[in-house]
CSV table of C-alpha atoms in Angstrom, one decimal:
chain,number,residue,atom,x,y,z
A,1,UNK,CA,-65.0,-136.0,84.0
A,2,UNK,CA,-63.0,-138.5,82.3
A,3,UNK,CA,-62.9,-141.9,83.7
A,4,UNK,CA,-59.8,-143.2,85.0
A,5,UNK,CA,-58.3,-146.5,84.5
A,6,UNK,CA,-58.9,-148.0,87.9
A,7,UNK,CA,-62.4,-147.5,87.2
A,8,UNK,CA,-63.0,-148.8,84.0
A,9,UNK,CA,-63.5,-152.2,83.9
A,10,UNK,CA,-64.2,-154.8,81.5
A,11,UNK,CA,-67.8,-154.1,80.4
A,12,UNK,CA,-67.9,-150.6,81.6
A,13,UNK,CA,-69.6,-148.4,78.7
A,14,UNK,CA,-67.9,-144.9,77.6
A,15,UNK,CA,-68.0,-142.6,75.3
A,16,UNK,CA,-64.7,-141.9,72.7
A,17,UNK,CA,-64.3,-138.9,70.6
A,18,UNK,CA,-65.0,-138.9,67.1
A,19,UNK,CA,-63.6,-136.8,64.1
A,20,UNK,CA,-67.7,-137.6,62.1
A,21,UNK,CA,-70.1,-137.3,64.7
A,22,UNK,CA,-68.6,-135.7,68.0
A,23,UNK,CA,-68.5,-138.5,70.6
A,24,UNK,CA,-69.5,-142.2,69.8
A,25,UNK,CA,-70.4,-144.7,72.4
A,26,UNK,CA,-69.0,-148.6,73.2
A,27,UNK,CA,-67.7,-151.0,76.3
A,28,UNK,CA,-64.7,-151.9,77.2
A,29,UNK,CA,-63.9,-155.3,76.2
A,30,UNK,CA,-60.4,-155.7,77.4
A,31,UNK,CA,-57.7,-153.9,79.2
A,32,UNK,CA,-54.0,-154.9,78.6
A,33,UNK,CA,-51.2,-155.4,81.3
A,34,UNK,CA,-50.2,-151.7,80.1
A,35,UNK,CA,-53.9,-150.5,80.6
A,36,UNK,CA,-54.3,-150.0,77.3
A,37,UNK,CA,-57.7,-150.1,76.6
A,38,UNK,CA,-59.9,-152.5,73.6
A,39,UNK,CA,-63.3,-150.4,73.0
A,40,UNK,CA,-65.9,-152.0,70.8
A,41,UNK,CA,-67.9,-149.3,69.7
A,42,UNK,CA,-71.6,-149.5,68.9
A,43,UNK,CA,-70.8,-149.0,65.0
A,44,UNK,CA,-69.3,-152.8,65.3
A,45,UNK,CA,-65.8,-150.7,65.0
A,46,UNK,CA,-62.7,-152.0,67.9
A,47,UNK,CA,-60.4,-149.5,68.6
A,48,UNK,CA,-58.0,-149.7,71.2
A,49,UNK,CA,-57.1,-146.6,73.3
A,50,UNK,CA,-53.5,-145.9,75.1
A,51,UNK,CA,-54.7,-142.9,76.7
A,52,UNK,CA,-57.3,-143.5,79.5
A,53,UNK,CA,-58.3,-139.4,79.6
A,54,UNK,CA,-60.1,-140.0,76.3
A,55,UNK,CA,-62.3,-142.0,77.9
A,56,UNK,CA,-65.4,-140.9,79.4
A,57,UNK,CA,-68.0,-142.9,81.4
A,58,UNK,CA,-71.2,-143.3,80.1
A,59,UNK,CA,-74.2,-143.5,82.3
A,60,UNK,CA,-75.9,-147.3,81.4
A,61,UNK,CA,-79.2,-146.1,83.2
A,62,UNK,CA,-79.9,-143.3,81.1
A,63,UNK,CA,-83.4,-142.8,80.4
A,64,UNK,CA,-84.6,-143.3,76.8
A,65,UNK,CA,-86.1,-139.8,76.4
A,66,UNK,CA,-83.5,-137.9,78.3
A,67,UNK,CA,-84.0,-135.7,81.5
A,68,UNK,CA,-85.4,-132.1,81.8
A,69,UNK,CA,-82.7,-130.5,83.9
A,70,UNK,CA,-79.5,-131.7,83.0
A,71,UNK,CA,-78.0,-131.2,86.7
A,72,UNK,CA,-79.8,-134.9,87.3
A,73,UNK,CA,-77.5,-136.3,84.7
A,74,UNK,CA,-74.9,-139.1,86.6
A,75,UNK,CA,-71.9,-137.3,83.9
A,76,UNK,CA,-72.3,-133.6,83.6
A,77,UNK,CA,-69.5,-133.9,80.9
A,78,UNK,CA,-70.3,-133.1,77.3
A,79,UNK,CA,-71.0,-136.5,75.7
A,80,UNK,CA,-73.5,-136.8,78.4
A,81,UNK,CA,-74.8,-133.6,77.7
A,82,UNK,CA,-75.1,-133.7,74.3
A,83,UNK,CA,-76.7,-137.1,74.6
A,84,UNK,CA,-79.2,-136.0,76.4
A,85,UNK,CA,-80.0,-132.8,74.2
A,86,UNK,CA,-80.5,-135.2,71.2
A,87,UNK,CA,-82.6,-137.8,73.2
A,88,UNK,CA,-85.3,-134.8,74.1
A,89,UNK,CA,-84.8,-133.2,70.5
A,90,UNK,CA,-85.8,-136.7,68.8
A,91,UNK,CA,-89.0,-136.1,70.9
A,92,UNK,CA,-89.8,-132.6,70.4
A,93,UNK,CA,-88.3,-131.7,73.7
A,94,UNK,CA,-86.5,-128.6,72.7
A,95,UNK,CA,-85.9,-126.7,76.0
A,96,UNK,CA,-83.8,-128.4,78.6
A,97,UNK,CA,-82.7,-126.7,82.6
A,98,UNK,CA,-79.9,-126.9,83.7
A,99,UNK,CA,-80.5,-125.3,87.4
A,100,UNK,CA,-82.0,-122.4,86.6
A,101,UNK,CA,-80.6,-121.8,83.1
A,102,UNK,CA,-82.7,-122.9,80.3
A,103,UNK,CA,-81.0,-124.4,77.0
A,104,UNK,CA,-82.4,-124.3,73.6
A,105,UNK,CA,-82.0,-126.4,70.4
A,106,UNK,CA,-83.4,-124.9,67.4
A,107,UNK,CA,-85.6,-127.3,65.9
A,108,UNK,CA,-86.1,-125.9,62.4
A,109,UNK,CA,-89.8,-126.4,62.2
A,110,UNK,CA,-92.7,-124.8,63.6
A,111,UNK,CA,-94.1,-125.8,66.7
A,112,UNK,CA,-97.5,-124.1,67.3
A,113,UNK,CA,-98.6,-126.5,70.1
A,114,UNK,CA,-95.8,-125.1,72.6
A,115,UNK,CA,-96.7,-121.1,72.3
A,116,UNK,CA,-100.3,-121.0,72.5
A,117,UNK,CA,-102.4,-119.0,75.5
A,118,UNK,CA,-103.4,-121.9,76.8
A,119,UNK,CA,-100.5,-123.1,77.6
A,120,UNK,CA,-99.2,-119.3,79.1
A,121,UNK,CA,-102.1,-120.3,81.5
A,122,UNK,CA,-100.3,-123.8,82.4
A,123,UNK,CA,-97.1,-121.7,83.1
A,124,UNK,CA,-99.2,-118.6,85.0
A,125,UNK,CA,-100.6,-121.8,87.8
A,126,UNK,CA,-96.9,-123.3,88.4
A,127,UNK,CA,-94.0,-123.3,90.0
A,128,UNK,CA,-90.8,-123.4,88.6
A,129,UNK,CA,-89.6,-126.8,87.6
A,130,UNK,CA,-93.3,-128.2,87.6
A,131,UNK,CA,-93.9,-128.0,84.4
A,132,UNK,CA,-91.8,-128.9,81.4
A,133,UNK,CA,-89.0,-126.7,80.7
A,134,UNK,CA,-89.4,-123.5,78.3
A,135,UNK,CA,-89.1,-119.8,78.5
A,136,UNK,CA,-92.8,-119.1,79.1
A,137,UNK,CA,-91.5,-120.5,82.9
A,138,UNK,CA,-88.2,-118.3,83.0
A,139,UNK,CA,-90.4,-115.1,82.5
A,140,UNK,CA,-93.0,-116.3,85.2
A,141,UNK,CA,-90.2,-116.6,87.6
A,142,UNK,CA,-89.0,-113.0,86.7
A,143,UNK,CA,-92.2,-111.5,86.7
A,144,UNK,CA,-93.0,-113.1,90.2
A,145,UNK,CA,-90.0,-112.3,91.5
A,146,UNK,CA,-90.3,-108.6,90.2
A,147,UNK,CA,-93.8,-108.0,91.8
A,148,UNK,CA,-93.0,-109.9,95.2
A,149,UNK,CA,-89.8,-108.1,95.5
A,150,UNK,CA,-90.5,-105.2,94.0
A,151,UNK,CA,-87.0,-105.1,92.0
A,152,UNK,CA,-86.1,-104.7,88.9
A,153,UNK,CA,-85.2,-108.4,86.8
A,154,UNK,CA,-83.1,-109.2,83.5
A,155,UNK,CA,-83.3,-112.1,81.3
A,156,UNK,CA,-79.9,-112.6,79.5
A,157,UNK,CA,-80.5,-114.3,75.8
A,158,UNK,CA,-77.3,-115.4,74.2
A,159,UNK,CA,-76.2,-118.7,71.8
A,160,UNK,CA,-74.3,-118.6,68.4
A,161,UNK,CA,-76.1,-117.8,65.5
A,162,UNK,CA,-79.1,-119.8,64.2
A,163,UNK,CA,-79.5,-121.0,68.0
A,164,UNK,CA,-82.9,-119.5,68.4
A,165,UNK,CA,-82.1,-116.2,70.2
A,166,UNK,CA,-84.9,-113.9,68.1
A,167,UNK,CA,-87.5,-116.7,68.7
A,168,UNK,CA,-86.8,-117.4,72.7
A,169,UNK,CA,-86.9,-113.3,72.9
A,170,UNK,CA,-90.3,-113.3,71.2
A,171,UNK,CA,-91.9,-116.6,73.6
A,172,UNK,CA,-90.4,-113.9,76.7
A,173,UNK,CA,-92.2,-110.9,75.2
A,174,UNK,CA,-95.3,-112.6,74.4
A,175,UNK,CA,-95.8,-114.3,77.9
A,176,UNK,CA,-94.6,-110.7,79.8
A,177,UNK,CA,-97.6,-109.2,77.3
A,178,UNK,CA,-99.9,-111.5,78.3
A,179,UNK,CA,-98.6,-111.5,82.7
A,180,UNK,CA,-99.1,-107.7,82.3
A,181,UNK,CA,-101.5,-106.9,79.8
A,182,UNK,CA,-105.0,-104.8,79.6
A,183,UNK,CA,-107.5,-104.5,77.9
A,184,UNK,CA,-107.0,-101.7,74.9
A,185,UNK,CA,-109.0,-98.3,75.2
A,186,UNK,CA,-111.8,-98.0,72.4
A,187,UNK,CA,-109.5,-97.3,69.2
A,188,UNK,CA,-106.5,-97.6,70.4
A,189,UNK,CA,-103.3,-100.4,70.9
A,190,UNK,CA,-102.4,-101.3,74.1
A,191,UNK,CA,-98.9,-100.8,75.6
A,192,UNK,CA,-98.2,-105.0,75.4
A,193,UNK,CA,-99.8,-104.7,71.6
A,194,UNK,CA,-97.1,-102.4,71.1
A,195,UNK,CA,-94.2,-103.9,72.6
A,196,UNK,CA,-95.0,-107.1,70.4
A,197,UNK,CA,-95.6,-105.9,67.1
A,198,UNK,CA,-92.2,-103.7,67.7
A,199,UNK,CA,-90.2,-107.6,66.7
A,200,UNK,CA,-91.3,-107.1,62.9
A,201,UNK,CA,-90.2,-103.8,62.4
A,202,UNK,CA,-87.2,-104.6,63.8
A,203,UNK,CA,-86.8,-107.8,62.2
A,204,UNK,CA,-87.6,-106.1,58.8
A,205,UNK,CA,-84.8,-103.8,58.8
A,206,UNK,CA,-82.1,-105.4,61.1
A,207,UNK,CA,-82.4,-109.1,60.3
A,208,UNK,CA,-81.0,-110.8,57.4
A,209,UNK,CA,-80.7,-114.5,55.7
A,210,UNK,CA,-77.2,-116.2,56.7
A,211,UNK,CA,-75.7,-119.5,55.8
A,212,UNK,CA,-76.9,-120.6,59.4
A,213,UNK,CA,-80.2,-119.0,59.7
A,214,UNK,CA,-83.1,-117.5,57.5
A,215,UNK,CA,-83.8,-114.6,60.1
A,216,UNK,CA,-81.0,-113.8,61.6
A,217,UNK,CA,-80.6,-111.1,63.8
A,218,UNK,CA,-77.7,-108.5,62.4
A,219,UNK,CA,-77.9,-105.9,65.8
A,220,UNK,CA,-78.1,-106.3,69.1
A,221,UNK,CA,-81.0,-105.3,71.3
A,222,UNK,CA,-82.0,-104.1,74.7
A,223,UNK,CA,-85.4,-104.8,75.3
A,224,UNK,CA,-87.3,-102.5,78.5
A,225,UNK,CA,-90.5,-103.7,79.8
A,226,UNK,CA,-92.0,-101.4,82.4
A,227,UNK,CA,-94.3,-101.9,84.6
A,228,UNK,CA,-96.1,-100.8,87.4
A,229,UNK,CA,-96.8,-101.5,91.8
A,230,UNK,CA,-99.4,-103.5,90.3
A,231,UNK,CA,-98.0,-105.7,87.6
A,232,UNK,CA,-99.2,-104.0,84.5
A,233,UNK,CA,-97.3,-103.0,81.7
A,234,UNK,CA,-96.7,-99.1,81.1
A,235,UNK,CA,-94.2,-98.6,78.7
A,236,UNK,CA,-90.6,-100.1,76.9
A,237,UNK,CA,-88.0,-99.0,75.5
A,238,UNK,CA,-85.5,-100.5,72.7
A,239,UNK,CA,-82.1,-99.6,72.5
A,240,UNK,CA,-80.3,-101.4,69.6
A,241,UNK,CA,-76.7,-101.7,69.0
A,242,UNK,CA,-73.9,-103.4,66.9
A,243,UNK,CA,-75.8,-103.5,63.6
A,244,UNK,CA,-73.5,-105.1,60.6
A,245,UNK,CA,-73.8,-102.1,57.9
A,246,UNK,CA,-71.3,-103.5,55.7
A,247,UNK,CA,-74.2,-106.1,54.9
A,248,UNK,CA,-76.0,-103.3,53.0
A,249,UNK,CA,-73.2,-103.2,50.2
A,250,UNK,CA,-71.8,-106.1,50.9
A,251,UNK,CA,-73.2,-109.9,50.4
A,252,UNK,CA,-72.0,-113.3,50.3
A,253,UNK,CA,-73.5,-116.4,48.5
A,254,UNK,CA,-75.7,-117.9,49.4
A,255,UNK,CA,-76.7,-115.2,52.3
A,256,UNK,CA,-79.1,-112.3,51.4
A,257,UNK,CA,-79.1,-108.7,52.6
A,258,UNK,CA,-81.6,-107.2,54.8
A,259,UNK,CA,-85.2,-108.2,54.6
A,260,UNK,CA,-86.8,-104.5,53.8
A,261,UNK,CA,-85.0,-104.5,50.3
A,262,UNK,CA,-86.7,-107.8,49.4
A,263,UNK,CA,-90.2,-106.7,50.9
A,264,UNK,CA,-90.0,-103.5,49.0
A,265,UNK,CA,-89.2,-105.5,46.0
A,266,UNK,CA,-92.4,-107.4,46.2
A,267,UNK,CA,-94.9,-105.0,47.6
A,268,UNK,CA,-97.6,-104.4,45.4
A,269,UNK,CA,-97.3,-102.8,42.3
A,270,UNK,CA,-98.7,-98.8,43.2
A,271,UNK,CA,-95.7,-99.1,45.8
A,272,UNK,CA,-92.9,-100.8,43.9
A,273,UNK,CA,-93.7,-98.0,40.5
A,274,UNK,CA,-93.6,-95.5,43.1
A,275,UNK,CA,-89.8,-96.1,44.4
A,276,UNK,CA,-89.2,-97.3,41.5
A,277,UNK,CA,-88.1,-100.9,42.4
A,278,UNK,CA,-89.2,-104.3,41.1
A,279,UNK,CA,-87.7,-107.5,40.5
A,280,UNK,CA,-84.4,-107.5,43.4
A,281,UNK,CA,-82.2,-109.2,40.7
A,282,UNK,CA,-81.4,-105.9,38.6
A,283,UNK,CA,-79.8,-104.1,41.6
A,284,UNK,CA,-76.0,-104.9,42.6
A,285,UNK,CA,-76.9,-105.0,46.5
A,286,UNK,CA,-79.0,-108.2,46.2
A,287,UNK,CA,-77.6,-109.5,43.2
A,288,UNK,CA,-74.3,-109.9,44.3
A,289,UNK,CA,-75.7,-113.2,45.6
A,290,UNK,CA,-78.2,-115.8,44.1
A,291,UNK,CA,-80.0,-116.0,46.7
A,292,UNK,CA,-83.5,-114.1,46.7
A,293,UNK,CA,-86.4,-116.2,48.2
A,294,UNK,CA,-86.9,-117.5,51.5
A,295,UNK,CA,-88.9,-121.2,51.5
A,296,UNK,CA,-92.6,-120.6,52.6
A,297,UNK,CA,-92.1,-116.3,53.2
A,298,UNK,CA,-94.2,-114.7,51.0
A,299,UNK,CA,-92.3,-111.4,50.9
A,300,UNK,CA,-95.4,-109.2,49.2
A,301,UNK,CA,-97.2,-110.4,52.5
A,302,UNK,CA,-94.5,-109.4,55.0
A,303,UNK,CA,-94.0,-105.6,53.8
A,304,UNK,CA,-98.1,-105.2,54.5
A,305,UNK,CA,-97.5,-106.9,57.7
A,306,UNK,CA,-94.3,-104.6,58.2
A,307,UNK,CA,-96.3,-101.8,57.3
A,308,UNK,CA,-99.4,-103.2,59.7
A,309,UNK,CA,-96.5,-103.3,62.6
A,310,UNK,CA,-95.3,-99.5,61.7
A,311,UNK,CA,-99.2,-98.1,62.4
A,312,UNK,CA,-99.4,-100.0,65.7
A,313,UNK,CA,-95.9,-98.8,66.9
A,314,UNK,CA,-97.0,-95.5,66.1
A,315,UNK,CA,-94.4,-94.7,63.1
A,316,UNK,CA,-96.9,-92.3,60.9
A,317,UNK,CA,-98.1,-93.0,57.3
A,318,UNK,CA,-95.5,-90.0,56.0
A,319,UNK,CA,-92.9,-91.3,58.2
A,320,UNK,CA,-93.1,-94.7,56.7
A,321,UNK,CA,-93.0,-93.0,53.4
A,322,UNK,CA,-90.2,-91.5,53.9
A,323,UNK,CA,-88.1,-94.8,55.6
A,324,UNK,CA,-89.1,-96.7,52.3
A,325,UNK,CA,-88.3,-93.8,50.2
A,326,UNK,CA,-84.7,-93.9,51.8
A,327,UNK,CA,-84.6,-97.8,51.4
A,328,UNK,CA,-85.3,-97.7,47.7
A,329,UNK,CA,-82.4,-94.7,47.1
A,330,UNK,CA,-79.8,-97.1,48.7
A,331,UNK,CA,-80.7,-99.8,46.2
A,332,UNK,CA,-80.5,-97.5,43.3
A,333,UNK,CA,-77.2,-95.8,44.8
A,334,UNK,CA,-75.7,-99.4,44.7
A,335,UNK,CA,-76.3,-99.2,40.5
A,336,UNK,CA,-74.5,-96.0,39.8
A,337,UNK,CA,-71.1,-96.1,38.1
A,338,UNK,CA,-68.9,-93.4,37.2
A,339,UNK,CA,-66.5,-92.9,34.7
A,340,UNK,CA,-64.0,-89.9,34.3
A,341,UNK,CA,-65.2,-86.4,33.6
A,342,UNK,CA,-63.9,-84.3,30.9
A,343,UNK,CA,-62.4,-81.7,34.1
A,344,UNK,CA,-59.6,-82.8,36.1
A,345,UNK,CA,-60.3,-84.8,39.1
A,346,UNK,CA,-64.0,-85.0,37.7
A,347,UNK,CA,-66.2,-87.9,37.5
A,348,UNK,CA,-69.5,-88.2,35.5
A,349,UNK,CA,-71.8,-91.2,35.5
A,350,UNK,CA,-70.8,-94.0,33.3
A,351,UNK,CA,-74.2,-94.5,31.3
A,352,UNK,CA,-77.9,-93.8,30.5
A,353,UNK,CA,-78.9,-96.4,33.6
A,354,UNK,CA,-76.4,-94.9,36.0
A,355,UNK,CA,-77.6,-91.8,34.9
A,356,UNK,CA,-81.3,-92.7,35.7
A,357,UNK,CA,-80.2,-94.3,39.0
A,358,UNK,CA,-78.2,-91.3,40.2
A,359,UNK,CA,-81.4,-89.3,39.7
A,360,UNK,CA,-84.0,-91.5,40.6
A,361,UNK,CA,-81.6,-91.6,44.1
A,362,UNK,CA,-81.2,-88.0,44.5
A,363,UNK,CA,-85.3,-87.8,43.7
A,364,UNK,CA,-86.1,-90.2,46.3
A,365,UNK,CA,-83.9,-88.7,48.9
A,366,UNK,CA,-85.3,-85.3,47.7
């Protein structure tokens, strides 16, 4: 994709690498004898280049706020991709095509107006490619194509972490919920209620703060949506992989460990005396960093809504007992310390508060 020599001329614009800011864009003002050529770039810096493959053309008719599917793009090369990702994200734009594939720029902020059931119902009415790109549209397409053909569909989520992968799978699993939902029998959740409020439970206990991303997902997960001749959502099935257990003993500043120790941490006090937890900077699994609050995540609020999430899923009130019971004995275990015993090859606790740990642990754990 790089522009060659006999087609650059003077005035031509292009796009030059750069060691700050990725690619930076000029024109050509001259070109030498020895096409070599003189680049004033739109900083008001002149640099001349000797290699023409380091140029690359750059498209003077691009359109201020971008394009939706990136295929329409005169360079398909990556300063023209990249320009074109920032264009739309300056605007709010934060799904781009390209073909069939949808690309996603994280935009760190909230943006209710996108995910609301109004517009599912926008997305329910089109066609693919009518509307704006965003996932609601790449689950329409599956779920059409699955009830007209009567065959099973995947929708592959990948990116590098902090990219949006946990948020994209949520927008899929909310619109599927809504394609194939009913109406919940007096008393009881329905099947899509289910399959939705399975994210914080598994977000609880399998996401974690990084240096990239506040909630970022430590496993990998197979998400089964089932439905039936008719459309309507039966059952799932989660099968998750790959989970990074070294995080539990393990944590680097300024990252955090998994979210269930902090929630436990805050819950309210009954709770907290009853696992014997508290304040997350006395134990050596979370204090190992100094990291310990999340902006604007009220973590007392989030293990009731954890907890909310565990009743709809169906995980009974002993059961849940018994998961935070577990939880709190692997913060305690990460407090014990032993010292040499007075038997050979012995070991005994190395204090009162190791001591209290160790049985506290083994209490817990019954």
């Amino acid at each position: 994709m790089a522009a060659s020599v006999s087609k650059v001329i003077v005035g031509s614009q292009v796009w030059l690498e750069d060691p700050e800011v990725a690619w930076v864009d000029g024109h050509v003002s001259e070109i030498s004898d020895d096409q070599k050529l003189t680049v004033v770039l739109s900083t008001g810096k002149q640099v001349v280049v000797t290699n023409a493959s380091a140029v690359h053309a750059k498209d003077p008719e691009f359109p201020e706020n971008g394009v939706d599917d990136m295929t329409r793009l005169a360079y398909l090369h990556e300063p023209g991709v990249l320009q074109n990702l920032k264009s739309r994200y300056h605007h709010d734009q934060i799904y781009t095509y390209t073909g069939s594939i949808l690309i996603a720029v994280n935009p760190f902020k909230r943006l209710p107006h996108l995910y609301t059931t109004d517009v599912m119902a926008d997305y329910k009415q089109a066609l693919f490619g009518e509307l704006s790109p965003h996932p609601y549209a790449i689950a329409h397409t599956a779920y059409r194509q699955m009830v007209n053909q009567e065959i099973s569909q995947s929708i592959l989520v990948s990116g590098e972490s902090g990219a949006g992968k946990t948020e994209s799978t949520k927008n899929l699993m909310q619109y599927l919920a809504f394609m194939g939902g009913r109406p919940s029998s007096e008393g009881k959740r329905s099947v899509e209620q289910q399959v939705l409020e399975s994210n914080p439970v598994l977000e609880a206990f399998g996401n974690a703060k990084t240096v990239r991303n506040n909630n970022s997902s430590r496993f990998g997960k197979f998400v089964e949506i089932q439905f039936n001749e008719s459309g309507t959502i039966t059952g799932a099935a989660i099968r998750t992989y790959l989970l990074e257990r070294s995080r539990v003993c393990q944590v680097s500043d300024p990252e955090r460990n998994y979210h269930c120790f902090y929630m436990l941490c805050a819950a309210p006090p009954e709770e907290s005396e009853k696992y014997k937890v508290g304040n997350p900077r006395k134990f050596h699994y979370l204090n190992q960093s100094n990291f310990y609050e999340l902006n604007g995540v009220d973590e007392s609020k989030e293990y009731l809504a954890t907890k909310k999430a565990m009743d709809v899923v169906g995980i009974s009130s002993d059961d849940q007992d018994a998961i935070f019971r577990v939880v709190a004995a692997i913060l305690h275990l990460g407090n014990i310390e032993f010292t040499k015993g007075s038997e050979p090859d012995s070991s005994q606790p190395k204090d009162d508060q190791s001591r209290f740990h160790l049985e506290t642990a083994a209490e817990l754990f019954m």
